[in-house]
Coordinates of C-alpha atoms in Angstrom, one line a residue:
Chain J
M1278 CA 33.4 -14.4 20.1
S1279 CA 32.3 -17.6 21.7
T1280 CA 33.7 -21.1 21.6
V1281 CA 31.0 -23.7 20.8
A1282 CA 33.1 -26.7 20.2
S1283 CA 36.0 -28.1 22.1
G1284 CA 39.1 -29.5 20.5
A1285 CA 42.3 -28.1 19.1
V1286 CA 41.2 -27.1 15.6
T1287 CA 37.4 -26.6 15.5
I1288 CA 36.1 -23.3 17.0
G1289 CA 32.8 -21.6 16.5
V1290 CA 32.8 -17.8 16.2
S1291 CA 30.5 -15.0 15.3
G1292 CA 31.1 -11.4 14.6
G1293 CA 29.5 -8.0 14.0
R1294 CA 25.8 -8.0 13.2
A1295 CA 26.2 -11.7 12.5
A1296 CA 26.6 -12.2 16.2
S1297 CA 23.8 -14.6 17.1
P1298 CA 23.5 -18.1 18.4
A1299 CA 21.6 -18.8 15.1
L1300 CA 24.9 -18.5 13.1
R1301 CA 27.7 -20.8 13.9
L1302 CA 31.0 -20.8 12.1
T1303 CA 33.3 -23.8 12.4
L1304 CA 37.0 -23.2 11.6
E1305 CA 39.7 -25.7 10.9
L1306 CA 42.9 -24.1 12.1
D1307 CA 46.6 -24.7 11.5
E1308 CA 47.9 -22.9 14.6
E1309 CA 46.7 -19.3 14.1
R1310 CA 45.8 -19.7 10.4
V1311 CA 42.4 -20.7 9.0
V1312 CA 42.6 -23.8 6.7
S1313 CA 38.9 -24.1 6.0
S1314 CA 35.6 -23.1 7.5
A1315 CA 31.9 -24.0 7.4
A1316 CA 28.9 -21.8 8.2
F1317 CA 25.7 -23.0 9.8
P1318 CA 23.1 -20.3 9.1
G1319 CA 20.1 -21.4 11.0
D1320 CA 16.7 -22.0 9.4
G1321 CA 17.1 -20.0 6.1
P1322 CA 14.1 -18.6 4.3
G1323 CA 12.0 -21.8 4.2
V1324 CA 9.9 -21.2 7.3
L1325 CA 8.8 -17.7 6.1
E1326 CA 8.1 -19.1 2.6
K1327 CA 5.9 -21.8 4.1
L1328 CA 4.0 -19.3 6.2
A1329 CA 3.4 -17.1 3.2
E1330 CA 1.6 -19.9 1.4
G1331 CA -1.2 -19.7 4.0
H1332 CA -1.8 -15.9 3.6
R1333 CA -3.7 -13.7 1.3
Y1334 CA -1.6 -11.4 -0.9
R1335 CA -2.4 -8.3 1.1
D1336 CA -1.4 -9.9 4.3
V1337 CA 1.9 -11.4 3.2
P1338 CA 4.0 -8.2 3.8
E1339 CA 3.1 -8.5 7.5
L1340 CA 5.3 -11.5 7.7
F1341 CA 8.4 -9.6 6.6
G1342 CA 8.7 -8.0 10.0
R1343 CA 10.4 -11.3 11.0
M1344 CA 13.4 -10.4 8.9
G1345 CA 14.4 -7.5 11.1
R1346 CA 14.1 -3.8 10.5
D1347 CA 16.7 -3.5 7.8
A1348 CA 15.2 -6.0 5.3
D1349 CA 11.5 -5.3 6.1
V1350 CA 10.6 -2.4 3.8
H1351 CA 12.9 -3.8 1.0
A1352 CA 11.2 -7.2 1.1
G1353 CA 7.8 -5.4 1.1
T1354 CA 8.8 -3.5 -2.0
A1355 CA 10.1 -6.5 -3.9
F1356 CA 6.9 -8.4 -3.0
S1357 CA 4.7 -5.5 -4.0
M1358 CA 6.5 -5.2 -7.3
A1359 CA 6.1 -9.0 -8.0
V1360 CA 2.3 -8.7 -7.3
E1361 CA 2.1 -5.5 -9.5
R1362 CA 3.9 -7.2 -12.4
S1363 CA 1.7 -10.3 -12.2
A1364 CA -1.6 -8.3 -12.0
A1365 CA -0.4 -5.5 -14.3
I1366 CA -1.1 -2.9 -11.7
D1367 CA 0.0 0.6 -12.7
V1368 CA 1.7 2.3 -9.7
P1369 CA 1.3 6.1 -9.5
A1370 CA 4.6 8.1 -10.1
R1371 CA 4.4 9.7 -6.6
A1372 CA 4.4 6.2 -5.0
H1373 CA 7.5 5.2 -7.0
W1374 CA 9.3 8.3 -5.7
I1375 CA 8.2 7.9 -2.1
R1376 CA 9.3 4.3 -2.3
S1377 CA 12.8 5.3 -3.4
L1378 CA 13.0 7.9 -0.6
V1379 CA 12.1 5.4 2.1
L1380 CA 14.4 2.8 0.7
E1381 CA 17.3 5.2 0.6
C1382 CA 16.5 6.3 4.1
G1383 CA 16.6 2.6 5.1
R1384 CA 20.0 2.1 3.3
V1385 CA 21.6 5.0 5.2
A1386 CA 20.3 3.6 8.5
S1387 CA 21.4 0.1 7.8
H1388 CA 24.8 0.9 6.4
L1389 CA 25.6 3.2 9.3
S1390 CA 24.3 0.6 11.8
W1391 CA 26.7 -1.9 10.0
L1392 CA 29.5 0.6 10.2
S1393 CA 28.9 1.0 13.9
A1394 CA 29.3 -2.8 14.5
F1395 CA 32.3 -3.0 12.1
A1396 CA 34.0 -0.1 13.9
I1397 CA 33.7 -1.9 17.2
D1398 CA 35.2 -5.1 15.6
A1399 CA 38.0 -2.9 14.2
G1400 CA 38.7 -1.3 17.6
A1401 CA 37.3 2.1 16.7
G1402 CA 34.8 2.7 19.5
T1403 CA 34.4 6.5 19.1
A1404 CA 33.5 6.2 15.4
S1405 CA 31.1 3.3 16.3
G1406 CA 29.1 5.5 18.7
R1407 CA 29.0 8.3 16.1
A1408 CA 27.8 6.0 13.3
A1409 CA 25.1 4.6 15.6
E1410 CA 23.9 8.0 16.5
I1411 CA 23.4 9.0 12.8
A1412 CA 21.8 5.7 12.0
D1413 CA 19.2 6.2 14.8
R1414 CA 18.3 9.5 13.2
F1415 CA 17.4 7.8 10.0
Y1416 CA 15.6 4.9 11.7
A1417 CA 13.5 7.7 13.4
L1418 CA 12.7 9.2 10.1
L1419 CA 11.6 5.8 8.8
E1420 CA 9.4 5.4 11.8
A1421 CA 7.9 8.9 11.3
I1422 CA 7.0 7.9 7.7
G1423 CA 6.2 4.3 8.0
G1424 CA 4.9 4.1 11.6
N1425 CA 7.7 1.8 12.9
P1426 CA 11.5 1.7 12.8
G1427 CA 11.6 -0.6 9.8
A1428 CA 8.7 1.1 8.0
H1429 CA 7.1 -2.3 8.2
G1430 CA 4.1 -2.7 6.0
Y1431 CA 4.5 0.8 4.5
V1432 CA 5.1 -0.3 0.9
V1433 CA 2.1 -2.3 -0.3
P1434 CA 0.9 -3.6 -3.7
G1435 CA -0.2 -0.6 -5.6
G1436 CA 1.9 2.0 -3.9
V1437 CA 2.5 3.1 -0.3
A1438 CA 0.1 2.8 2.6
S1439 CA -0.1 6.5 3.2
D1440 CA 1.4 9.7 1.8
L1441 CA 4.4 11.3 3.4
P1442 CA 3.3 12.9 6.7
A1443 CA 3.4 16.7 7.1
G1444 CA 7.0 17.9 7.6
A1445 CA 8.6 14.7 6.4
D1446 CA 10.2 16.3 3.4
E1447 CA 11.8 19.1 5.5
A1448 CA 13.0 16.4 8.0
L1449 CA 14.5 14.3 5.3
S1450 CA 16.2 17.3 3.7
A1451 CA 17.7 18.4 7.0
A1452 CA 18.9 14.8 7.7
S1453 CA 20.6 14.5 4.3
S1454 CA 22.2 17.9 4.8
A1455 CA 23.5 16.9 8.2
L1456 CA 24.8 13.6 6.8
E1457 CA 26.7 15.5 4.0
D1458 CA 28.6 17.3 6.8
E1459 CA 28.9 14.4 9.3
L1460 CA 30.0 11.6 7.0
P1461 CA 33.5 13.0 6.1
D1462 CA 34.2 13.5 9.8
L1463 CA 33.1 10.0 10.5
D1464 CA 35.2 8.6 7.7
R1465 CA 38.2 10.6 8.9
L1466 CA 37.7 9.3 12.4
L1467 CA 37.8 5.8 11.1
R1468 CA 40.7 6.2 8.7
G1469 CA 42.6 8.0 11.5
S1470 CA 41.9 5.2 13.9
R1471 CA 45.2 3.7 15.1
G1472 CA 45.8 0.4 13.4
L1473 CA 42.5 0.3 11.4
L1474 CA 44.1 0.2 8.0
A1475 CA 46.6 -2.4 9.1
R1476 CA 43.7 -4.5 10.4
V1477 CA 41.5 -4.3 7.3
Q1478 CA 43.7 -3.8 4.2
G1479 CA 44.5 -7.0 2.4
V1480 CA 42.4 -9.0 4.9
G1481 CA 39.5 -11.3 4.0
V1482 CA 40.0 -10.9 0.2
I1483 CA 37.4 -12.2 -2.2
D1484 CA 38.3 -11.5 -5.8
R1485 CA 35.9 -10.9 -8.7
D1486 CA 35.5 -14.5 -9.8
A1487 CA 35.3 -15.8 -6.3
S1488 CA 32.6 -13.2 -5.4
L1489 CA 30.3 -14.6 -8.1
D1490 CA 31.2 -18.2 -7.2
C1491 CA 30.2 -17.4 -3.6
G1492 CA 26.8 -15.9 -4.7
L1493 CA 27.6 -12.5 -3.3
T1494 CA 25.5 -9.4 -4.1
G1495 CA 25.4 -5.9 -2.7
C1496 CA 28.4 -4.1 -1.2
S1497 CA 30.4 -7.3 -0.9
L1498 CA 30.0 -8.0 -4.6
R1499 CA 30.8 -4.4 -5.6
A1500 CA 33.8 -4.3 -3.3
S1501 CA 35.2 -7.1 -5.4
G1502 CA 34.9 -5.0 -8.5
V1503 CA 31.6 -6.4 -10.0
G1504 CA 29.5 -3.3 -10.9
F1505 CA 26.0 -4.8 -10.5
D1506 CA 23.4 -2.8 -8.6
V1507 CA 19.7 -3.6 -9.1
R1508 CA 18.9 0.1 -8.8
R1509 CA 20.9 0.9 -11.9
D1510 CA 20.9 -2.3 -13.8
A1511 CA 17.2 -3.4 -13.4
P1512 CA 15.7 -0.1 -12.3
Y1513 CA 12.6 0.0 -10.1
A1514 CA 10.7 2.7 -8.1
A1515 CA 12.1 6.1 -9.2
Y1516 CA 15.8 5.0 -9.8
S1517 CA 15.7 5.4 -13.5
D1518 CA 14.7 9.1 -13.1
V1519 CA 17.6 10.2 -10.8
E1520 CA 21.3 10.1 -11.4
F1521 CA 23.6 8.4 -9.1
E1522 CA 26.9 6.5 -9.1
V1523 CA 27.6 2.9 -8.1
A1524 CA 30.6 2.6 -5.7
L1525 CA 33.1 -0.1 -6.6
G1526 CA 36.1 -1.6 -4.9
T1527 CA 39.1 -3.3 -6.6
V1528 CA 40.6 -5.8 -4.3
G1529 CA 37.6 -7.2 -2.4
D1530 CA 39.1 -7.0 1.1
C1531 CA 37.6 -5.7 4.3
W1532 CA 38.8 -2.2 3.5
D1533 CA 37.0 -2.2 0.1
R1534 CA 33.8 -3.4 1.8
Y1535 CA 34.1 -0.6 4.3
A1536 CA 34.9 2.0 1.6
V1537 CA 31.9 0.9 -0.6
H1538 CA 29.5 1.1 2.4
V1539 CA 30.7 4.7 3.1
E1540 CA 30.5 5.8 -0.5
E1541 CA 27.0 4.3 -0.8
V1542 CA 25.8 6.3 2.3
R1543 CA 27.2 9.4 0.6
W1544 CA 25.2 8.7 -2.6
S1545 CA 22.1 7.8 -0.6
G1546 CA 22.2 11.2 1.0
R1547 CA 22.4 12.8 -2.4
L1548 CA 19.7 10.6 -3.8
I1549 CA 17.4 11.7 -1.0
D1550 CA 18.0 15.3 -2.0
R1551 CA 17.3 14.6 -5.7
L1552 CA 14.2 12.6 -4.9
L1553 CA 12.8 15.4 -2.8
D1554 CA 13.6 17.9 -5.5
G1555 CA 11.7 15.8 -8.2
L1556 CA 8.9 14.4 -6.0
P1557 CA 5.8 14.6 -8.2
D1558 CA 2.3 15.4 -7.0
G1559 CA -0.6 13.0 -7.3
P1560 CA -2.0 9.9 -5.6
C1561 CA 0.4 7.6 -3.6
A1562 CA -1.4 4.3 -4.4
A1563 CA -3.4 2.6 -7.1
K1564 CA -6.7 1.0 -6.2
V1565 CA -6.1 -2.7 -5.5
P1566 CA -9.0 -5.0 -4.6
K1567 CA -9.0 -6.3 -1.1
G1568 CA -9.6 -9.8 -2.3
L1569 CA -6.8 -9.6 -4.9
R1570 CA -6.4 -12.7 -7.0
L1571 CA -3.4 -13.0 -9.4
P1572 CA -3.6 -14.8 -12.7
A1573 CA -1.9 -18.2 -12.8
G1574 CA 1.8 -17.7 -13.6
E1575 CA 5.1 -16.6 -12.2
A1576 CA 6.7 -13.2 -11.5
Y1577 CA 10.1 -12.2 -10.1
A1578 CA 11.0 -8.8 -8.8
S1579 CA 14.0 -7.7 -6.8
V1580 CA 15.4 -4.6 -5.1
E1581 CA 18.9 -3.5 -4.0
S1582 CA 18.5 -3.9 -0.3
P1583 CA 21.2 -2.7 2.0
R1584 CA 22.8 -6.1 2.0
G1585 CA 22.4 -6.9 -1.7
E1586 CA 19.8 -8.3 -4.1
L1587 CA 16.6 -9.1 -2.2
G1588 CA 14.2 -10.9 -4.6
V1589 CA 10.7 -12.3 -4.5
H1590 CA 9.7 -15.1 -6.9
L1591 CA 5.9 -15.5 -6.8
I1592 CA 4.1 -18.5 -8.2
S1593 CA 0.3 -18.1 -8.5
V1594 CA -2.3 -20.6 -9.5
G1595 CA -5.1 -18.1 -9.7
S1596 CA -6.1 -18.1 -6.0
G1597 CA -6.1 -15.2 -3.4
G1598 CA -2.6 -16.1 -2.0
P1599 CA 0.8 -17.3 -3.2
Y1600 CA 1.1 -21.0 -4.2
R1601 CA 4.8 -20.6 -3.7
L1602 CA 6.8 -17.6 -2.5
R1603 CA 10.5 -17.8 -2.8
L1604 CA 12.7 -15.3 -1.0
R1605 CA 16.1 -14.6 -2.4
L1606 CA 17.7 -13.2 0.7
P1607 CA 21.1 -11.5 0.3
S1608 CA 22.3 -12.3 3.8
Y1609 CA 21.6 -16.0 3.2
Y1610 CA 23.6 -16.0 -0.1
N1611 CA 26.4 -13.8 1.3
L1612 CA 27.1 -16.5 3.9
G1613 CA 28.9 -18.2 1.0
G1614 CA 31.6 -15.5 1.3
I1615 CA 32.6 -16.6 4.7
P1616 CA 34.6 -19.7 3.8
E1617 CA 36.3 -17.9 0.9
A1618 CA 37.2 -14.7 2.9
C1619 CA 38.4 -16.6 5.9
R1620 CA 40.6 -19.1 4.1
D1621 CA 44.3 -18.5 4.9
S1622 CA 43.5 -15.6 7.2
L1623 CA 44.6 -15.3 10.8
F1624 CA 42.2 -16.6 13.4
E1625 CA 42.1 -13.2 15.1
D1626 CA 40.8 -11.5 11.9
V1627 CA 37.8 -13.8 11.6
P1628 CA 35.3 -11.7 13.5
L1629 CA 36.3 -8.6 11.5
I1630 CA 36.0 -10.5 8.2
V1631 CA 32.5 -11.9 9.1
S1632 CA 31.5 -8.4 10.2
S1633 CA 32.7 -6.9 7.0
L1634 CA 30.4 -9.1 4.9
D1635 CA 27.3 -7.4 6.5
I1636 CA 25.3 -10.5 7.2
D1637 CA 22.2 -10.1 9.3
V1638 CA 21.2 -13.4 10.9
A1639 CA 17.7 -12.2 11.4
E1640 CA 17.4 -11.9 7.6
A1641 CA 19.5 -15.0 6.7
G1642 CA 17.4 -17.1 9.1
A1643 CA 14.2 -15.3 8.3
Chain D
M666 CA 17.7 -10.7 -26.4
K667 CA 14.1 -9.9 -25.7
G668 CA 10.8 -11.2 -27.1
A669 CA 10.9 -13.6 -30.0
S670 CA 14.6 -13.0 -30.7
G671 CA 15.4 -13.9 -27.0
V672 CA 13.4 -17.1 -27.4
D673 CA 15.2 -17.9 -30.6
R674 CA 18.6 -17.2 -29.1
L675 CA 17.9 -19.2 -26.0
G676 CA 16.6 -22.1 -28.2
A677 CA 19.9 -21.9 -30.1
V678 CA 21.9 -22.0 -26.9
M679 CA 20.0 -25.1 -25.9
R680 CA 20.5 -26.8 -29.3
S681 CA 24.2 -25.9 -29.1
A682 CA 24.3 -28.1 -25.9
G683 CA 22.7 -30.9 -27.8
I684 CA 19.3 -30.4 -26.1
K685 CA 16.8 -30.6 -28.9
D686 CA 13.7 -31.1 -26.8
A687 CA 14.0 -28.0 -24.6
I688 CA 10.8 -26.0 -24.3
V689 CA 11.6 -22.4 -24.6
A690 CA 9.1 -19.6 -24.0
N691 CA 8.8 -15.9 -23.0
E692 CA 6.4 -16.0 -20.1
A693 CA 4.3 -12.8 -19.5
A694 CA 5.4 -11.6 -16.1
L695 CA 8.6 -13.7 -15.7
G696 CA 10.6 -13.6 -18.9
L697 CA 12.6 -16.2 -20.8
V698 CA 12.2 -19.7 -19.5
A699 CA 13.8 -23.0 -20.8
R700 CA 12.4 -26.3 -19.6
V701 CA 14.8 -29.2 -19.9
G702 CA 14.8 -32.8 -18.6
A703 CA 16.7 -33.5 -15.4
T704 CA 19.4 -35.6 -17.2
R705 CA 20.3 -32.6 -19.3
I706 CA 20.2 -29.9 -16.7
T707 CA 23.9 -29.5 -16.3
D708 CA 24.4 -29.4 -20.1
A709 CA 21.8 -26.6 -20.2
L710 CA 23.4 -24.7 -17.3
G711 CA 26.9 -25.2 -18.8
A712 CA 25.8 -23.8 -22.1
L713 CA 24.3 -20.7 -20.5
R714 CA 27.4 -20.2 -18.4
D715 CA 29.4 -20.3 -21.7
D716 CA 26.9 -17.7 -23.0
D717 CA 28.2 -15.4 -20.2
H718 CA 25.4 -15.9 -17.8
E719 CA 28.0 -16.0 -15.0
M720 CA 25.7 -15.2 -12.1
L721 CA 23.4 -17.7 -10.4
V722 CA 20.8 -15.3 -8.9
D723 CA 18.9 -18.1 -7.1
L724 CA 17.9 -21.7 -7.1
F725 CA 14.8 -23.1 -5.5
A726 CA 12.3 -26.0 -5.7
T727 CA 8.5 -26.0 -5.8
D728 CA 6.2 -28.9 -5.0
T729 CA 3.6 -29.0 -7.8
G730 CA 1.8 -31.8 -6.1
S731 CA 2.8 -34.3 -8.7
W732 CA 6.5 -33.6 -8.9
L733 CA 9.2 -31.1 -7.7
E734 CA 10.1 -28.3 -10.1
I735 CA 13.6 -26.9 -9.7
T736 CA 14.2 -23.3 -10.9
Y737 CA 17.6 -21.9 -11.7
H738 CA 17.7 -18.1 -12.1
L739 CA 20.7 -16.9 -14.1
R740 CA 22.0 -13.5 -15.1
R741 CA 24.5 -12.2 -17.7
L742 CA 26.0 -9.2 -16.0
E743 CA 27.1 -7.3 -19.1
D744 CA 23.5 -6.5 -20.1
S745 CA 21.6 -7.8 -17.1
H746 CA 20.0 -10.4 -19.2
E747 CA 18.0 -13.0 -17.2
V748 CA 17.0 -16.6 -17.9
F749 CA 15.1 -19.1 -15.9
V750 CA 15.9 -22.7 -16.4
K751 CA 13.5 -25.3 -15.0
T752 CA 13.6 -29.1 -14.6
R753 CA 11.7 -31.7 -12.7
A754 CA 12.4 -34.3 -10.1
D755 CA 10.2 -36.9 -8.4
H756 CA 9.3 -36.6 -4.8
G757 CA 12.4 -38.0 -3.0
G758 CA 14.2 -38.1 -6.4
A759 CA 17.6 -37.0 -7.4
I760 CA 19.1 -34.7 -10.0
P761 CA 22.7 -33.6 -10.7
S762 CA 24.2 -30.8 -8.7
A763 CA 24.9 -27.5 -10.4
C764 CA 27.8 -26.7 -8.1
G765 CA 30.4 -27.7 -10.7
I766 CA 29.1 -25.0 -12.9
Y767 CA 27.7 -22.5 -10.4
P768 CA 29.5 -23.0 -7.0
A769 CA 27.0 -20.4 -5.6
A770 CA 24.3 -23.2 -5.9
L771 CA 25.7 -25.0 -2.8
L772 CA 23.7 -23.6 0.0
A773 CA 20.5 -23.2 -2.1
E774 CA 20.7 -26.9 -3.2
R775 CA 21.2 -28.0 0.4
D776 CA 18.2 -25.9 1.4
A777 CA 16.0 -27.2 -1.4
A778 CA 17.1 -30.8 -0.5
A779 CA 16.1 -30.3 3.2
R780 CA 12.9 -28.4 2.5
L781 CA 11.5 -30.4 -0.4
G782 CA 13.0 -33.9 0.3
M783 CA 15.2 -34.5 -2.7
T784 CA 18.9 -35.1 -3.5
F785 CA 21.4 -33.2 -5.6
R786 CA 23.9 -35.8 -6.8
G787 CA 27.6 -34.9 -6.8
Q788 CA 27.6 -32.0 -4.4
P789 CA 31.0 -31.1 -2.9
G790 CA 31.4 -31.5 0.8
G791 CA 32.0 -28.8 3.4
G792 CA 31.5 -25.1 3.2
L793 CA 27.9 -24.3 4.1
K794 CA 25.2 -26.3 5.8
A795 CA 21.4 -25.9 5.4
A796 CA 18.9 -26.4 8.1
A797 CA 18.3 -30.0 8.8
G798 CA 15.8 -32.1 10.7
G799 CA 12.1 -32.2 10.6
P800 CA 9.8 -33.0 7.7
P801 CA 10.4 -31.4 4.2
L802 CA 8.6 -28.2 5.2
L803 CA 7.9 -26.9 1.7
R804 CA 6.1 -30.1 0.5
K805 CA 2.4 -29.3 0.1
A806 CA 1.5 -32.4 2.2
V807 CA 3.3 -30.8 5.2
V808 CA 0.8 -28.6 6.9
I809 CA 1.6 -26.1 9.6
V810 CA -0.9 -26.4 12.4
P811 CA -0.9 -23.4 14.8
E812 CA -0.6 -24.3 18.5
P813 CA -3.7 -23.6 20.5
E814 CA -3.4 -20.4 22.5
G815 CA -1.7 -21.0 25.8
A816 CA -0.2 -24.4 24.8
A817 CA 3.4 -23.1 25.0
E818 CA 2.9 -21.9 28.6

């Protein structure tokens, strides 16, 4: 936590993975209680959108590395889907399944990385270290498959850049089995942490209507009881071919946001097993011309990234690159939850509340 | 509400809001699109909100060269039905804010205003602030020129 403004009532803070000079939060306080707040998110998606206009379609995914390792492969997938929709490219079944595998691997890594930061803010240091350790294992898997910790550039228009490397299926299976054993222990460790429940239950509440008014998606939306998940409600990759449940909260407090994250990790582990069981043979990419030109028109595609709906709206005028590329970034929209969740809360709870919203400044500022 | 029936129903929603000149189409890779004049944009959005499109997925603006096109992406959660509403503004022009209907529009409107050089009239104060300063980056006339190598040293 850092003070960026002097004076009795205006204080700038940051918390969890949102901790960055790029995100400033100004609070108006009445003694220890927050009356109102304002978030300053940095640059937003505009710079990346502008850069994309000067690139060919095949080179655009290279830009997504700027969003950080947790959004990268998800943005690449949404972009590839928008291109495929626009150009009517038929993606092979194996590519769809590999995409889902990689995306779920990324979800486990991101959620546990979030959990590690959240546990620190909640005063549960032991659980934090354990969560980070498991997250690193899944980042390593992503690196083994995609060539870097965020699988940057692995999902491309037409499919995936390369098939799963030898031994990847066994490694994924072993990791999901270990996760099945480790997650209950981690959950118990957190629930048993002295004072955790008192710190998170009933704190930072965003109810159902407010969650929609704030523009929330992802775990934060579902924690408020809104059962929307792009994987289930607008299926892509292989999600319509595997069964899974969407975790929901009821109150929309920090505790529900924690519980939804943990439940999603559990289901991602199961999804990895089911995807491995059903992985079809065949090619992992369709042939896409190097000098791809899209017909004039628009396409939108989105994925359920670890932080919520990550969408790409592509406008083409028939050239070899986007005329306009709009990024709908969940961390950017989820910033809208900060003023609502912080209102009437105690000042000391603000870092935990901001942390619970799982906002990544690298993504929000793109 | 897909295909022709979707177009018919969206057209009916627009007419129920008294917007008789809305252009409604089902565009190949995008889906249902309604184009309305800027003076009727809040009527169109209000009618769609009443039609249970309770989620503003996104709002952004595009410089077409001749004007700015503002796109509102809405979703009805009960059946994941999606609609895109589009309107126009002049460069440097103003259109009504959608925040009274979709409060989630606040940050996206501020971002579009800063990046495209336009105004959303009647926005509430406080809450979230978009990037400010510099030219409207997403105007086509604003060109990014890379620094020569070594210039930053």
